[in-house]
Amino acid sequence: MRSVCFFVQKEFWELRRSPALLRIVLIGPLIQVLLFGYVATLEVRRIPTVIVDYDCSPESRSLTQTLGATEYFEIRLQARSLAGARGALERGRAALVVVIPRHFGRDLLNGVRPAVQLLLDGSDANSTRVSLGYATGVLQRWIADRVAEGATRSPGFRPETRVWYNPNLEAAAYMVPGLVGLILTIVTVFLTSMSIVRERDAGTLEQLIVTPIRPWALMLGKLIPFFVLGFVVITLAMALGVTWFRVPVEGSVLLVYGFSLLYVLSSLSLGLLVSTVSRTPIQALFTSWFIMLFVMLLSGFFVPIENMPRFHRVLSQANPLRHYLYALRAIFLKGNGLDVLWPQALALLAIGLVAFGLSALRFRKRLL
């Protein structure tokens, strides 16, 4: 029993000698619970919505106000034509378009069931189903209220639903591009986070320090092998998704690789930054996992970005996985080009350069 107490005391002493690891273990879970308690929800809210009102009657304006007054829809634009609404869907500025036809108000007053067209972005199959249910429910409740007020004799409306980019609402079309990004993140961040720590454990870090190699050159040399490995992972994952799960690639495959290049730079630089601030393999592992939870949950893969509180939406702008997943789905399902996705490309490039620069600064050719 005395020997057990000795080893218990020894382990506690080791923990005291590693305050950085202790902070990650104790404070990290508290931060995650506080942040992700607001994010981890299956509800769909603030659906970006565009209204195309061809009627411009008091009834159509009342319907528009009712949609905007709910917590489920956020009216981003009131377009004058269907062409503008299509552009909003294509660029990801809207997930739902409500088209109110001409004579909508007159048909309601005459007891005719008016047709209301609902156009949905099917990129996220689950959110699309929920959005359709919400929109139909609000429309039915609005007409029921009008009937109760004696403002109409119409028994209801005729919904005309069209789903774009994923007409059959297949889950694989949404999941596979997202899984490509998640797998790539796990491989690149975890492997590179151990690179500098591994050199220190092997006793070769001192040899690297005394060489005339510049810090940025050493960092670049550390990254290139994982660049190659990352592109192998991307190629295999995409090939499996296209051939086995029949996920369409509507856009340019070269553009997919271009965005993958920028994302691999970002994730590898992030892993390398973790490696430069970690002193032991276990510390690097815990730090990587702590960061990975932030990256995954703030990426929009599990929870739509629109559902998150404002603070989390702003914070997710610094998440490279968010921009990469958006670009992948836009290329795979919508066929978008760089003319639409250039903001995501610039964001990935900026995040990668900042993370790489910080890694080079942290490694000052001395024993960290």
Short mmCIF file of C-alpha atoms in Angstrom, two decimals:
data_model
loop_
_atom_site.label_atom_id
_atom_site.label_comp_id
_atom_site.label_asym_id
_atom_site.label_seq_id
_atom_site.Cartn_x
_atom_site.Cartn_y
_atom_site.Cartn_z
CA MET A 1 0.00 0.00 0.00
CA ARG A 2 2.90 2.32 0.74
CA SER A 3 4.21 1.78 -2.78
CA VAL A 4 0.83 2.75 -4.23
CA CYS A 5 0.83 5.98 -2.22
CA PHE A 6 4.33 6.69 -3.44
CA PHE A 7 3.29 6.43 -7.09
CA VAL A 8 0.16 8.51 -6.47
CA GLN A 9 2.30 11.23 -4.94
CA LYS A 10 4.74 10.97 -7.85
CA GLU A 11 1.98 11.39 -10.46
CA PHE A 12 0.55 14.43 -8.71
CA TRP A 13 4.03 15.90 -8.61
CA GLU A 14 4.39 15.31 -12.35
CA LEU A 15 1.11 17.13 -12.95
CA ARG A 16 2.35 20.08 -10.90
CA ARG A 17 5.45 20.21 -13.05
CA SER A 18 3.28 20.57 -16.17
CA PRO A 19 1.02 23.57 -15.49
CA ALA A 20 0.12 23.97 -19.18
CA LEU A 21 -1.29 20.44 -19.33
CA LEU A 22 -3.11 20.98 -16.04
CA ARG A 23 -4.76 24.13 -17.39
CA ILE A 24 -5.90 22.30 -20.53
CA VAL A 25 -7.35 19.40 -18.52
CA LEU A 26 -9.16 21.54 -15.94
CA ILE A 27 -10.09 24.75 -17.74
CA GLY A 28 -10.57 23.35 -21.26
CA PRO A 29 -13.75 21.35 -20.51
CA LEU A 30 -15.32 24.34 -18.73
CA ILE A 31 -14.73 26.59 -21.74
CA GLN A 32 -16.11 23.94 -24.08
CA VAL A 33 -19.28 23.48 -22.04
CA LEU A 34 -19.84 27.23 -21.80
CA LEU A 35 -19.33 27.82 -25.51
CA PHE A 36 -20.90 24.70 -26.99
CA GLY A 37 -23.89 24.67 -24.68
CA TYR A 38 -25.25 27.43 -26.91
CA VAL A 39 -24.16 25.79 -30.17
CA ALA A 40 -25.13 22.13 -29.77
CA THR A 41 -28.79 22.27 -30.76
CA LEU A 42 -30.83 20.42 -33.35
CA GLU A 43 -33.23 23.32 -33.83
CA VAL A 44 -33.15 25.25 -37.09
CA ARG A 45 -33.49 29.00 -36.63
CA ARG A 46 -32.79 32.22 -38.50
CA ILE A 47 -33.22 30.53 -41.89
CA PRO A 48 -31.92 33.06 -44.45
CA THR A 49 -34.99 33.86 -46.54
CA VAL A 50 -35.69 35.86 -49.69
CA ILE A 51 -39.19 37.09 -50.54
CA VAL A 52 -40.28 37.63 -54.15
CA ASP A 53 -43.55 39.55 -53.98
CA TYR A 54 -45.21 39.87 -57.38
CA ASP A 55 -48.51 40.99 -55.84
CA CYS A 56 -47.47 43.88 -53.55
CA SER A 57 -50.88 43.80 -51.89
CA PRO A 58 -51.74 44.33 -48.20
CA GLU A 59 -52.19 40.57 -47.90
CA SER A 60 -48.77 39.74 -49.34
CA ARG A 61 -47.11 42.35 -47.11
CA SER A 62 -48.89 40.89 -44.09
CA LEU A 63 -47.62 37.42 -44.98
CA THR A 64 -44.08 38.75 -45.36
CA GLN A 65 -44.25 40.44 -41.96
CA THR A 66 -45.56 37.25 -40.36
CA LEU A 67 -42.66 35.22 -41.74
CA GLY A 68 -40.12 37.78 -40.57
CA ALA A 69 -41.66 38.03 -37.10
CA THR A 70 -40.95 34.38 -36.28
CA GLU A 71 -37.63 33.18 -34.87
CA TYR A 72 -37.32 30.66 -37.68
CA PHE A 73 -36.92 33.00 -40.66
CA GLU A 74 -34.57 35.91 -41.22
CA ILE A 75 -35.60 37.87 -44.29
CA ARG A 76 -32.37 38.91 -45.97
CA LEU A 77 -33.80 40.37 -49.17
CA GLN A 78 -37.07 41.26 -50.86
CA ALA A 79 -36.22 40.65 -54.49
CA ARG A 80 -38.16 42.10 -57.38
CA SER A 81 -37.68 39.10 -59.63
CA LEU A 82 -36.97 35.40 -59.45
CA ALA A 83 -33.55 35.95 -61.05
CA GLY A 84 -32.33 37.88 -58.01
CA ALA A 85 -33.61 35.17 -55.70
CA ARG A 86 -31.81 32.49 -57.70
CA GLY A 87 -28.58 34.44 -57.35
CA ALA A 88 -29.06 34.55 -53.58
CA LEU A 89 -29.56 30.77 -53.47
CA GLU A 90 -26.53 30.16 -55.66
CA ARG A 91 -24.27 32.37 -53.55
CA GLY A 92 -25.46 30.89 -50.27
CA ARG A 93 -27.13 34.08 -49.09
CA ALA A 94 -30.50 32.36 -48.85
CA ALA A 95 -31.73 28.87 -48.00
CA LEU A 96 -35.40 29.57 -48.75
CA VAL A 97 -37.18 31.68 -51.36
CA VAL A 98 -40.89 32.42 -50.96
CA VAL A 99 -42.53 33.51 -54.22
CA ILE A 100 -45.88 35.27 -53.78
CA PRO A 101 -47.70 35.28 -57.15
CA ARG A 102 -49.73 38.03 -58.74
CA HIS A 103 -53.38 38.28 -57.65
CA PHE A 104 -52.50 36.61 -54.33
CA GLY A 105 -54.63 39.07 -52.34
CA ARG A 106 -57.49 38.98 -54.84
CA ASP A 107 -57.62 35.19 -54.77
CA LEU A 108 -57.76 35.22 -50.97
CA LEU A 109 -60.68 37.66 -50.99
CA ASN A 110 -62.53 35.57 -53.59
CA GLY A 111 -62.06 32.31 -51.69
CA VAL A 112 -59.61 30.84 -54.22
CA ARG A 113 -56.65 28.81 -52.99
CA PRO A 114 -53.58 30.82 -54.07
CA ALA A 115 -50.35 29.13 -55.09
CA VAL A 116 -47.22 30.00 -53.10
CA GLN A 117 -43.92 28.79 -54.48
CA LEU A 118 -41.20 27.63 -52.07
CA LEU A 119 -37.68 27.28 -53.47
CA LEU A 120 -35.15 25.62 -51.16
CA ASP A 121 -31.41 25.03 -51.17
CA GLY A 122 -31.09 21.26 -50.72
CA SER A 123 -27.38 21.28 -49.87
CA ASP A 124 -28.22 20.49 -46.24
CA ALA A 125 -30.93 17.84 -46.53
CA ASN A 126 -31.96 17.87 -42.86
CA SER A 127 -32.21 21.65 -42.58
CA THR A 128 -34.13 21.77 -45.86
CA ARG A 129 -36.79 19.38 -44.55
CA VAL A 130 -37.13 21.39 -41.36
CA SER A 131 -37.28 24.69 -43.26
CA LEU A 132 -40.03 23.35 -45.51
CA GLY A 133 -42.04 22.22 -42.50
CA TYR A 134 -41.65 25.58 -40.78
CA ALA A 135 -42.62 27.55 -43.90
CA THR A 136 -45.68 25.41 -44.57
CA GLY A 137 -46.78 25.68 -40.96
CA VAL A 138 -46.45 29.48 -40.86
CA LEU A 139 -48.39 29.85 -44.12
CA GLN A 140 -51.19 27.60 -42.92
CA ARG A 141 -51.41 29.41 -39.58
CA TRP A 142 -51.46 32.80 -41.31
CA ILE A 143 -54.37 31.80 -43.55
CA ALA A 144 -56.21 30.25 -40.59
CA ASP A 145 -55.88 33.54 -38.72
CA ARG A 146 -57.20 35.45 -41.74
CA VAL A 147 -60.20 33.11 -41.95
CA ALA A 148 -60.89 33.57 -38.23
CA GLU A 149 -60.81 37.35 -38.71
CA GLY A 150 -63.25 37.08 -41.62
CA ALA A 151 -60.69 38.58 -44.01
CA THR A 152 -60.80 35.64 -46.42
CA ARG A 153 -62.87 32.62 -47.36
CA SER A 154 -59.93 30.71 -48.82
CA PRO A 155 -59.63 27.15 -47.47
CA GLY A 156 -55.85 27.26 -47.72
CA PHE A 157 -53.06 27.61 -50.24
CA ARG A 158 -51.39 25.45 -52.86
CA PRO A 159 -47.70 25.01 -52.03
CA GLU A 160 -45.41 24.54 -55.04
CA THR A 161 -42.13 23.23 -53.70
CA ARG A 162 -38.86 22.97 -55.60
CA VAL A 163 -35.59 21.80 -54.09
CA TRP A 164 -32.42 22.84 -55.89
CA TYR A 165 -28.93 21.33 -55.89
CA ASN A 166 -30.08 18.15 -54.12
CA PRO A 167 -33.62 17.45 -55.36
CA ASN A 168 -33.91 14.05 -53.67
CA LEU A 169 -32.55 15.40 -50.36
CA GLU A 170 -29.97 12.64 -50.17
CA ALA A 171 -27.97 12.80 -46.94
CA ALA A 172 -24.79 11.56 -48.63
CA ALA A 173 -24.63 14.67 -50.82
CA TYR A 174 -24.33 16.76 -47.65
CA MET A 175 -22.33 14.37 -45.47
CA VAL A 176 -19.59 13.20 -47.83
CA PRO A 177 -18.03 16.63 -48.58
CA GLY A 178 -18.18 17.39 -44.88
CA LEU A 179 -16.54 14.11 -43.94
CA VAL A 180 -13.74 14.79 -46.42
CA GLY A 181 -12.98 17.99 -44.54
CA LEU A 182 -13.23 16.37 -41.10
CA ILE A 183 -10.97 13.45 -41.99
CA LEU A 184 -8.44 15.78 -43.57
CA THR A 185 -8.47 17.95 -40.45
CA ILE A 186 -7.88 15.03 -38.10
CA VAL A 187 -5.02 13.67 -40.18
CA THR A 188 -3.19 16.95 -40.71
CA VAL A 189 -3.60 18.60 -37.31
CA PHE A 190 -2.78 15.55 -35.22
CA LEU A 191 0.23 14.49 -37.27
CA THR A 192 1.85 17.91 -37.46
CA SER A 193 1.15 18.70 -33.81
CA MET A 194 3.62 15.96 -32.89
CA SER A 195 6.43 16.99 -35.26
CA ILE A 196 8.50 19.41 -33.12
CA VAL A 197 7.66 17.49 -29.94
CA ARG A 198 8.91 14.30 -31.56
CA GLU A 199 12.22 15.98 -32.41
CA ARG A 200 12.60 17.10 -28.80
CA ASP A 201 11.84 13.62 -27.45
CA ALA A 202 14.33 12.05 -29.85
CA GLY A 203 17.00 14.55 -28.82
CA THR A 204 17.46 15.85 -32.38
CA LEU A 205 15.95 19.29 -31.79
CA GLU A 206 19.28 20.64 -30.55
CA GLN A 207 20.91 19.52 -33.80
CA LEU A 208 18.28 21.40 -35.80
CA ILE A 209 18.81 24.52 -33.72
CA VAL A 210 22.54 24.77 -34.45
CA THR A 211 22.07 24.37 -38.22
CA PRO A 212 22.00 27.49 -40.46
CA ILE A 213 18.42 26.75 -41.51
CA ARG A 214 15.97 29.62 -41.15
CA PRO A 215 12.87 28.99 -39.01
CA TRP A 216 10.46 29.39 -41.94
CA ALA A 217 12.51 26.94 -44.05
CA LEU A 218 12.45 24.38 -41.26
CA MET A 219 8.70 24.83 -40.83
CA LEU A 220 8.17 24.46 -44.57
CA GLY A 221 10.26 21.30 -44.63
CA LYS A 222 8.11 19.91 -41.85
CA LEU A 223 4.90 20.68 -43.75
CA ILE A 224 5.66 19.40 -47.26
CA PRO A 225 5.49 15.65 -46.46
CA PHE A 226 2.13 16.16 -44.78
CA PHE A 227 0.96 18.19 -47.79
CA VAL A 228 1.54 15.13 -49.94
CA LEU A 229 -0.20 12.87 -47.42
CA GLY A 230 -3.13 15.27 -47.20
CA PHE A 231 -3.67 15.25 -50.95
CA VAL A 232 -3.58 11.46 -50.99
CA VAL A 233 -6.31 11.46 -48.33
CA ILE A 234 -8.38 13.97 -50.33
CA THR A 235 -8.09 11.96 -53.53
CA LEU A 236 -9.06 8.68 -51.89
CA ALA A 237 -11.98 10.21 -49.98
CA MET A 238 -13.36 12.00 -53.05
CA ALA A 239 -13.00 8.91 -55.22
CA LEU A 240 -14.93 6.85 -52.68
CA GLY A 241 -17.63 9.49 -52.31
CA VAL A 242 -18.16 9.86 -56.06
CA THR A 243 -18.00 6.17 -57.02
CA TRP A 244 -19.61 4.50 -54.02
CA PHE A 245 -22.03 7.12 -52.66
CA ARG A 246 -22.74 8.68 -56.08
CA VAL A 247 -22.15 12.22 -54.86
CA PRO A 248 -22.18 14.53 -57.91
CA VAL A 249 -19.36 16.93 -58.68
CA GLU A 250 -21.06 19.75 -60.57
CA GLY A 251 -18.07 22.10 -60.48
CA SER A 252 -14.37 21.95 -61.27
CA VAL A 253 -12.27 19.19 -59.71
CA LEU A 254 -9.23 21.43 -60.09
CA LEU A 255 -10.98 24.05 -57.97
CA VAL A 256 -11.61 21.40 -55.31
CA TYR A 257 -7.88 20.70 -55.22
CA GLY A 258 -7.13 24.42 -55.16
CA PHE A 259 -9.27 24.95 -52.07
CA SER A 260 -7.85 21.77 -50.56
CA LEU A 261 -4.35 23.21 -51.02
CA LEU A 262 -5.34 26.34 -49.09
CA TYR A 263 -7.07 24.33 -46.39
CA VAL A 264 -4.20 21.89 -45.94
CA LEU A 265 -1.90 24.90 -45.51
CA SER A 266 -4.20 26.25 -42.79
CA SER A 267 -4.67 22.99 -40.90
CA LEU A 268 -1.00 21.97 -41.12
CA SER A 269 0.11 25.39 -39.91
CA LEU A 270 -2.36 25.14 -37.04
CA GLY A 271 -0.99 21.73 -36.06
CA LEU A 272 2.56 23.02 -36.35
CA LEU A 273 1.70 25.96 -34.09
CA VAL A 274 0.41 23.49 -31.50
CA SER A 275 3.67 21.57 -31.80
CA THR A 276 5.77 24.67 -31.10
CA VAL A 277 3.87 25.53 -27.90
CA SER A 278 3.81 21.95 -26.55
CA ARG A 279 6.66 20.41 -24.61
CA THR A 280 5.50 16.80 -24.35
CA PRO A 281 3.59 14.47 -26.68
CA ILE A 282 0.69 14.17 -24.25
CA GLN A 283 0.44 17.97 -24.03
CA ALA A 284 0.43 18.23 -27.82
CA LEU A 285 -2.27 15.55 -28.00
CA PHE A 286 -4.54 17.27 -25.48
CA THR A 287 -4.04 20.68 -27.08
CA SER A 288 -4.81 19.29 -30.53
CA TRP A 289 -7.97 17.61 -29.32
CA PHE A 290 -9.07 20.77 -27.51
CA ILE A 291 -8.64 22.80 -30.71
CA MET A 292 -10.25 20.08 -32.84
CA LEU A 293 -13.49 20.31 -30.88
CA PHE A 294 -13.66 24.04 -31.58
CA VAL A 295 -12.85 23.51 -35.24
CA MET A 296 -15.46 20.78 -35.76
CA LEU A 297 -18.35 22.28 -33.79
CA LEU A 298 -17.90 25.76 -35.25
CA SER A 299 -17.58 24.52 -38.83
CA GLY A 300 -21.28 24.26 -39.66
CA PHE A 301 -21.05 20.50 -40.18
CA PHE A 302 -23.03 19.49 -37.08
CA VAL A 303 -24.99 22.70 -36.51
CA PRO A 304 -25.84 25.27 -39.21
CA ILE A 305 -23.95 28.52 -38.76
CA GLU A 306 -27.23 30.49 -38.80
CA ASN A 307 -28.39 28.61 -35.67
CA MET A 308 -25.46 29.80 -33.59
CA PRO A 309 -25.48 32.90 -31.38
CA ARG A 310 -23.90 35.99 -32.87
CA PHE A 311 -20.66 35.61 -30.89
CA HIS A 312 -20.17 32.06 -32.17
CA ARG A 313 -20.93 33.10 -35.75
CA VAL A 314 -18.26 35.79 -35.56
CA LEU A 315 -15.81 33.37 -33.93
CA SER A 316 -16.39 30.81 -36.68
CA GLN A 317 -15.01 33.26 -39.25
CA ALA A 318 -11.53 32.36 -37.95
CA ASN A 319 -12.24 28.64 -38.44
CA PRO A 320 -10.67 27.35 -41.68
CA LEU A 321 -12.92 24.28 -41.73
CA ARG A 322 -16.02 26.47 -41.99
CA HIS A 323 -14.77 28.11 -45.19
CA TYR A 324 -13.49 24.84 -46.63
CA LEU A 325 -16.73 22.92 -46.09
CA TYR A 326 -18.77 25.75 -47.59
CA ALA A 327 -16.53 25.79 -50.66
CA LEU A 328 -16.62 21.99 -51.06
CA ARG A 329 -20.41 21.80 -50.94
CA ALA A 330 -20.77 24.78 -53.26
CA ILE A 331 -18.46 23.17 -55.83
CA PHE A 332 -19.87 19.65 -55.46
CA LEU A 333 -23.58 20.48 -55.47
CA LYS A 334 -23.95 23.94 -57.04
CA GLY A 335 -21.04 24.04 -59.45
CA ASN A 336 -19.91 27.41 -58.11
CA GLY A 337 -16.65 28.89 -59.35
CA LEU A 338 -14.04 31.21 -57.95
CA ASP A 339 -16.16 34.23 -58.91
CA VAL A 340 -18.55 33.20 -56.13
CA LEU A 341 -16.13 31.52 -53.70
CA TRP A 342 -13.30 34.07 -53.67
CA PRO A 343 -14.16 35.26 -50.11
CA GLN A 344 -13.64 31.71 -48.81
CA ALA A 345 -10.35 31.44 -50.73
CA LEU A 346 -9.05 34.69 -49.23
CA ALA A 347 -10.11 33.63 -45.73
CA LEU A 348 -8.31 30.28 -46.01
CA LEU A 349 -5.18 31.95 -47.37
CA ALA A 350 -5.15 34.55 -44.59
CA ILE A 351 -5.67 31.97 -41.83
CA GLY A 352 -2.95 29.73 -43.25
CA LEU A 353 -0.39 32.53 -43.57
CA VAL A 354 -1.08 33.83 -40.06
CA ALA A 355 -0.80 30.36 -38.49
CA PHE A 356 2.37 29.58 -40.47
CA GLY A 357 3.92 32.93 -39.51
CA LEU A 358 3.16 32.37 -35.83
CA SER A 359 4.71 28.90 -36.03
CA ALA A 360 7.91 30.30 -37.54
CA LEU A 361 8.06 33.02 -34.89
CA ARG A 362 7.55 30.53 -32.08
CA PHE A 363 10.41 28.42 -33.34
CA ARG A 364 13.39 30.75 -32.94
CA LYS A 365 16.05 28.14 -33.56
CA ARG A 366 16.42 27.48 -29.88
CA LEU A 367 15.19 24.82 -27.52
CA LEU A 368 11.61 25.80 -26.75
#
